[in-house]
PDB file of C-alpha atoms in Angstrom:
ATOM      1  CA  MET Q   1      57.951  24.157 177.250  1.00 59.00           C
ATOM      2  CA  THR Q   2      59.289  27.282 178.783  1.00 61.00           C
ATOM      3  CA  SER Q   3      59.344  26.363 182.448  1.00 75.00           C
ATOM      4  CA  ASP Q   4      58.595  23.624 184.902  1.00 81.00           C
ATOM      5  CA  SER Q   5      56.296  25.102 187.539  1.00 80.00           C
ATOM      6  CA  ARG Q   6      54.932  21.757 188.707  1.00 82.00           C
ATOM      7  CA  ILE Q   7      54.892  21.066 192.422  1.00 83.00           C
ATOM      8  CA  GLY Q   8      56.313  17.634 193.109  1.00 82.00           C
ATOM      9  CA  PRO Q   9      54.396  15.217 195.313  1.00 86.00           C
ATOM     10  CA  PRO Q  10      55.466  15.056 198.962  1.00 83.00           C
ATOM     11  CA  CYS Q  11      57.827  12.379 200.221  1.00 88.00           C
ATOM     12  CA  PHE Q  12      55.630  12.035 203.316  1.00 90.00           C
ATOM     13  CA  GLY Q  13      51.948  12.660 203.864  1.00 90.00           C
ATOM     14  CA  SER Q  14      48.629  10.991 204.321  1.00 94.00           C
ATOM     15  CA  GLU Q  15      47.261   8.674 201.674  1.00 95.00           C
ATOM     16  CA  ARG Q  16      44.784  11.324 200.576  1.00 96.00           C
ATOM     17  CA  GLU Q  17      47.359  14.124 200.432  1.00 95.00           C
ATOM     18  CA  THR Q  18      49.681  11.887 198.419  1.00 96.00           C
ATOM     19  CA  LEU Q  19      47.018  10.826 195.923  1.00 96.00           C
ATOM     20  CA  ARG Q  20      45.842  14.428 195.536  1.00 96.00           C
ATOM     21  CA  ALA Q  21      49.399  15.674 194.995  1.00 96.00           C
ATOM     22  CA  PHE Q  22      50.252  13.006 192.428  1.00 96.00           C
ATOM     23  CA  LEU Q  23      47.041  13.727 190.513  1.00 97.00           C
ATOM     24  CA  ASP Q  24      47.776  17.449 190.479  1.00 97.00           C
ATOM     25  CA  TYR Q  25      51.367  16.770 189.435  1.00 95.00           C
ATOM     26  CA  HIS Q  26      50.216  14.728 186.452  1.00 96.00           C
ATOM     27  CA  ARG Q  27      47.552  17.278 185.549  1.00 97.00           C
ATOM     28  CA  ALA Q  28      50.270  19.937 185.535  1.00 96.00           C
ATOM     29  CA  THR Q  29      52.495  17.673 183.441  1.00 95.00           C
ATOM     30  CA  LEU Q  30      49.864  17.410 180.705  1.00 97.00           C
ATOM     31  CA  ALA Q  31      49.422  21.189 180.674  1.00 96.00           C
ATOM     32  CA  MET Q  32      53.192  21.679 180.560  1.00 94.00           C
ATOM     33  CA  LYS Q  33      53.529  19.342 177.561  1.00 95.00           C
ATOM     34  CA  CYS Q  34      51.122  21.616 175.668  1.00 96.00           C
ATOM     35  CA  GLU Q  35      52.732  24.884 176.756  1.00 94.00           C
ATOM     36  CA  GLY Q  36      53.875  27.282 174.055  1.00 94.00           C
ATOM     37  CA  LEU Q  37      52.298  25.450 171.122  1.00 96.00           C
ATOM     38  CA  THR Q  38      49.853  26.823 168.589  1.00 96.00           C
ATOM     39  CA  ASP Q  39      46.451  25.260 167.975  1.00 97.00           C
ATOM     40  CA  GLU Q  40      47.821  23.734 164.784  1.00 97.00           C
ATOM     41  CA  GLU Q  41      50.783  22.212 166.630  1.00 97.00           C
ATOM     42  CA  LEU Q  42      48.487  20.901 169.375  1.00 97.00           C
ATOM     43  CA  ARG Q  43      46.355  19.187 166.709  1.00 96.00           C
ATOM     44  CA  GLN Q  44      49.371  17.572 165.019  1.00 95.00           C
ATOM     45  CA  GLN Q  45      48.758  13.831 164.879  1.00 92.00           C
ATOM     46  CA  SER Q  46      51.295  11.194 165.794  1.00 86.00           C
ATOM     47  CA  MET Q  47      51.437   8.788 162.862  1.00 83.00           C
ATOM     48  CA  PRO Q  48      48.890   7.163 160.559  1.00 80.00           C
ATOM     49  CA  PRO Q  49      46.525   5.572 161.187  1.00 86.00           C
ATOM     50  CA  SER Q  50      46.471   7.080 164.703  1.00 86.00           C
ATOM     51  CA  THR Q  51      44.703  10.413 165.149  1.00 86.00           C
ATOM     52  CA  LEU Q  52      46.302  10.944 168.564  1.00 92.00           C
ATOM     53  CA  SER Q  53      47.367  14.531 169.294  1.00 96.00           C
ATOM     54  CA  LEU Q  54      48.176  16.614 172.344  1.00 97.00           C
ATOM     55  CA  LEU Q  55      44.861  18.423 172.027  1.00 97.00           C
ATOM     56  CA  GLY Q  56      43.096  15.077 171.711  1.00 95.00           C
ATOM     57  CA  LEU Q  57      44.733  13.964 174.959  1.00 97.00           C
ATOM     58  CA  VAL Q  58      43.522  17.102 176.749  1.00 97.00           C
ATOM     59  CA  ARG Q  59      40.008  16.482 175.452  1.00 96.00           C
ATOM     60  CA  HIS Q  60      40.200  12.812 176.452  1.00 95.00           C
ATOM     61  CA  MET Q  61      41.330  13.693 179.973  1.00 97.00           C
ATOM     62  CA  ALA Q  62      38.378  16.066 180.302  1.00 97.00           C
ATOM     63  CA  GLU Q  63      36.185  13.037 179.559  1.00 95.00           C
ATOM     64  CA  VAL Q  64      38.107  10.895 182.042  1.00 96.00           C
ATOM     65  CA  GLU Q  65      37.714  13.494 184.793  1.00 97.00           C
ATOM     66  CA  ARG Q  66      33.976  13.782 184.079  1.00 96.00           C
ATOM     67  CA  ALA Q  67      33.390  10.030 183.756  1.00 95.00           C
ATOM     68  CA  TRP Q  68      35.187   9.154 186.973  1.00 97.00           C
ATOM     69  CA  PHE Q  69      34.271  12.013 189.275  1.00 98.00           C
ATOM     70  CA  ARG Q  70      31.032  13.708 188.133  1.00 96.00           C
ATOM     71  CA  ARG Q  71      29.337  10.612 186.688  1.00 95.00           C
ATOM     72  CA  VAL Q  72      30.338   8.417 189.641  1.00 97.00           C
ATOM     73  CA  PHE Q  73      29.701  10.775 192.564  1.00 97.00           C
ATOM     74  CA  GLU Q  74      27.165  13.356 191.345  1.00 96.00           C
ATOM     75  CA  ASP Q  75      25.180  12.561 188.218  1.00 93.00           C
ATOM     76  CA  ASN Q  76      25.342   9.093 186.686  1.00 91.00           C
ATOM     77  CA  ASP Q  77      23.557  10.384 183.588  1.00 91.00           C
ATOM     78  CA  VAL Q  78      25.588  13.504 182.784  1.00 92.00           C
ATOM     79  CA  PRO Q  79      26.680  13.192 179.147  1.00 92.00           C
ATOM     80  CA  LEU Q  80      30.294  13.186 178.151  1.00 91.00           C
ATOM     81  CA  VAL Q  81      31.772  16.472 176.992  1.00 92.00           C
ATOM     82  CA  TRP Q  82      32.090  15.508 173.319  1.00 90.00           C
ATOM     83  CA  SER Q  83      29.701  12.576 172.968  1.00 86.00           C
ATOM     84  CA  ASP Q  84      26.098  11.997 173.943  1.00 82.00           C
ATOM     85  CA  GLU Q  85      26.520   8.260 173.298  1.00 82.00           C
ATOM     86  CA  LEU Q  86      29.390   7.543 175.696  1.00 80.00           C
ATOM     87  CA  ASP Q  87      31.884   7.307 172.857  1.00 82.00           C
ATOM     88  CA  PHE Q  88      35.175   7.984 174.592  1.00 79.00           C
ATOM     89  CA  GLN Q  89      36.977   7.932 171.250  1.00 82.00           C
ATOM     90  CA  ALA Q  90      35.126  11.069 170.097  1.00 85.00           C
ATOM     91  CA  ALA Q  91      37.326  13.239 172.309  1.00 87.00           C
ATOM     92  CA  TYR Q  92      40.442  12.184 170.419  1.00 87.00           C
ATOM     93  CA  ASP Q  93      39.185  13.862 167.251  1.00 89.00           C
ATOM     94  CA  ALA Q  94      40.626  17.313 167.828  1.00 92.00           C
ATOM     95  CA  SER Q  95      40.726  18.217 164.124  1.00 90.00           C
ATOM     96  CA  ALA Q  96      38.378  21.185 164.622  1.00 92.00           C
ATOM     97  CA  SER Q  97      39.292  21.912 168.229  1.00 94.00           C
ATOM     98  CA  THR Q  98      41.230  24.810 169.711  1.00 96.00           C
ATOM     99  CA  ARG Q  99      43.352  25.213 172.815  1.00 97.00           C
ATOM    100  CA  GLU Q 100      40.654  27.453 174.278  1.00 98.00           C
ATOM    101  CA  GLU Q 101      37.866  24.923 173.725  1.00 97.00           C
ATOM    102  CA  ALA Q 102      39.804  21.903 174.989  1.00 97.00           C
ATOM    103  CA  PHE Q 103      41.497  23.559 177.955  1.00 98.00           C
ATOM    104  CA  THR Q 104      38.314  25.331 179.069  1.00 98.00           C
ATOM    105  CA  ALA Q 105      36.493  21.993 179.219  1.00 97.00           C
ATOM    106  CA  TRP Q 106      39.412  20.170 180.835  1.00 98.00           C
ATOM    107  CA  GLU Q 107      40.009  22.850 183.465  1.00 98.00           C
ATOM    108  CA  ALA Q 108      36.294  22.913 184.341  1.00 98.00           C
ATOM    109  CA  GLU Q 109      36.258  19.144 184.804  1.00 98.00           C
ATOM    110  CA  VAL Q 110      39.445  19.231 186.888  1.00 98.00           C
ATOM    111  CA  ALA Q 111      37.871  21.910 189.109  1.00 98.00           C
ATOM    112  CA  ASN Q 112      34.765  19.729 189.547  1.00 97.00           C
ATOM    113  CA  SER Q 113      36.894  16.695 190.345  1.00 98.00           C
ATOM    114  CA  ARG Q 114      38.912  18.608 192.935  1.00 98.00           C
ATOM    115  CA  ARG Q 115      35.717  19.913 194.554  1.00 98.00           C
ATOM    116  CA  ILE Q 116      34.150  16.438 194.679  1.00 98.00           C
ATOM    117  CA  GLU Q 117      37.299  14.950 196.220  1.00 98.00           C
ATOM    118  CA  ARG Q 118      37.667  17.709 198.811  1.00 97.00           C
ATOM    119  CA  GLU Q 119      33.994  17.488 199.846  1.00 97.00           C
ATOM    120  CA  ALA Q 120      34.151  13.720 200.352  1.00 98.00           C
ATOM    121  CA  GLU Q 121      34.413  12.633 203.957  1.00 96.00           C
ATOM    122  CA  SER Q 122      36.921   9.899 203.209  1.00 97.00           C
ATOM    123  CA  LEU Q 123      38.576   7.885 200.462  1.00 98.00           C
ATOM    124  CA  ASP Q 124      36.109   5.131 201.332  1.00 98.00           C
ATOM    125  CA  GLN Q 125      33.189   7.196 200.018  1.00 97.00           C
ATOM    126  CA  ALA Q 126      31.296   5.056 197.538  1.00 98.00           C
ATOM    127  CA  GLY Q 127      29.993   6.184 194.200  1.00 98.00           C
ATOM    128  CA  TYR Q 128      28.271   4.321 191.419  1.00 97.00           C
ATOM    129  CA  GLN Q 129      30.185   3.673 188.173  1.00 95.00           C
ATOM    130  CA  PRO Q 130      27.374   3.338 185.606  1.00 91.00           C
ATOM    131  CA  ARG Q 131      29.609   1.769 182.941  1.00 89.00           C
ATOM    132  CA  TRP Q 132      30.484  -1.075 185.288  1.00 91.00           C
ATOM    133  CA  GLY Q 133      27.142  -1.235 187.066  1.00 93.00           C
ATOM    134  CA  GLU Q 134      28.778  -1.292 190.491  1.00 96.00           C
ATOM    135  CA  GLU Q 135      29.975   0.878 193.325  1.00 97.00           C
ATOM    136  CA  VAL Q 136      33.570   2.064 193.577  1.00 98.00           C
ATOM    137  CA  SER Q 137      35.443   3.980 196.257  1.00 98.00           C
ATOM    138  CA  LEU Q 138      36.885   7.463 195.889  1.00 98.00           C
ATOM    139  CA  ARG Q 139      40.290   5.857 196.528  1.00 98.00           C
ATOM    140  CA  MET Q 140      39.842   3.565 193.514  1.00 98.00           C
ATOM    141  CA  VAL Q 141      38.694   6.478 191.358  1.00 98.00           C
ATOM    142  CA  MET Q 142      41.686   8.621 192.300  1.00 98.00           C
ATOM    143  CA  VAL Q 143      44.121   5.789 191.565  1.00 98.00           C
ATOM    144  CA  HIS Q 144      42.382   5.002 188.274  1.00 97.00           C
ATOM    145  CA  VAL Q 145      42.469   8.621 187.087  1.00 98.00           C
ATOM    146  CA  LEU Q 146      46.090   8.930 188.197  1.00 97.00           C
ATOM    147  CA  LEU Q 147      46.956   5.879 186.097  1.00 97.00           C
ATOM    148  CA  GLN Q 148      45.143   7.412 183.114  1.00 97.00           C
ATOM    149  CA  TYR Q 149      47.242  10.567 183.406  1.00 97.00           C
ATOM    150  CA  ALA Q 150      50.484   8.627 183.810  1.00 96.00           C
ATOM    151  CA  ARG Q 151      49.716   6.554 180.722  1.00 95.00           C
ATOM    152  CA  HIS Q 152      48.704   9.497 178.587  1.00 96.00           C
ATOM    153  CA  ASN Q 153      51.532  11.721 179.779  1.00 95.00           C
ATOM    154  CA  GLY Q 154      53.849   9.106 178.318  1.00 94.00           C
ATOM    155  CA  HIS Q 155      52.034   9.574 175.022  1.00 95.00           C
ATOM    156  CA  ALA Q 156      52.332  13.346 175.457  1.00 96.00           C
ATOM    157  CA  ASP Q 157      56.122  12.993 175.779  1.00 94.00           C
ATOM    158  CA  PHE Q 158      56.345  11.412 172.343  1.00 93.00           C
ATOM    159  CA  LEU Q 159      53.780  13.728 170.787  1.00 95.00           C
ATOM    160  CA  ARG Q 160      55.597  16.839 172.003  1.00 95.00           C
ATOM    161  CA  GLU Q 161      58.906  15.530 170.712  1.00 94.00           C
ATOM    162  CA  GLY Q 162      57.276  14.925 167.343  1.00 93.00           C
ATOM    163  CA  VAL Q 163      55.916  18.488 167.208  1.00 94.00           C
ATOM    164  CA  ASP Q 164      59.056  20.484 168.000  1.00 92.00           C
ATOM    165  CA  GLY Q 165      61.754  18.134 169.284  1.00 91.00           C
ATOM    166  CA  THR Q 166      61.252  19.098 172.927  1.00 87.00           C
ATOM    167  CA  VAL Q 167      62.016  16.249 175.301  1.00 88.00           C
ATOM    168  CA  GLY Q 168      62.216  15.861 179.062  1.00 76.00           C
ATOM    169  CA  ALA Q 169      59.889  16.537 181.943  1.00 72.00           C
TER     170      ALA Q 169
END
């Protein structure tokens, strides 16, 4: 990691501004954890039997963004990025993936998620979560995706340290 260009969340702001800022902060954290690494380093797995890698996390978060924003608020039937059968584990297999492939997909899904959130009239906007068979609010979706990033950024900390010894934010 060469620099920390993340913008920290505000200490004051509306609920929506705060959720948006924390999501963007965690998105930037994942990108930062991958900064400066080769495709091979990004594919480096944690420890057997786990196949977890930084590139796998990027691919997984592309699926999370799609599953929680596009599938809930726009198209309940849109397939996942790497699986037609709703296999969320498929994204973790980054053995043949590249930075370009994974980041292009992830960045496209993040852009869609940002657009969907900004176009929504309020955090109370309801969408349908097909996996659960029930409606959920945009607020719930934003919190859920934020928690996914926070969890996986913790994994990214350990993965990056394992690749080149880099620790810290």
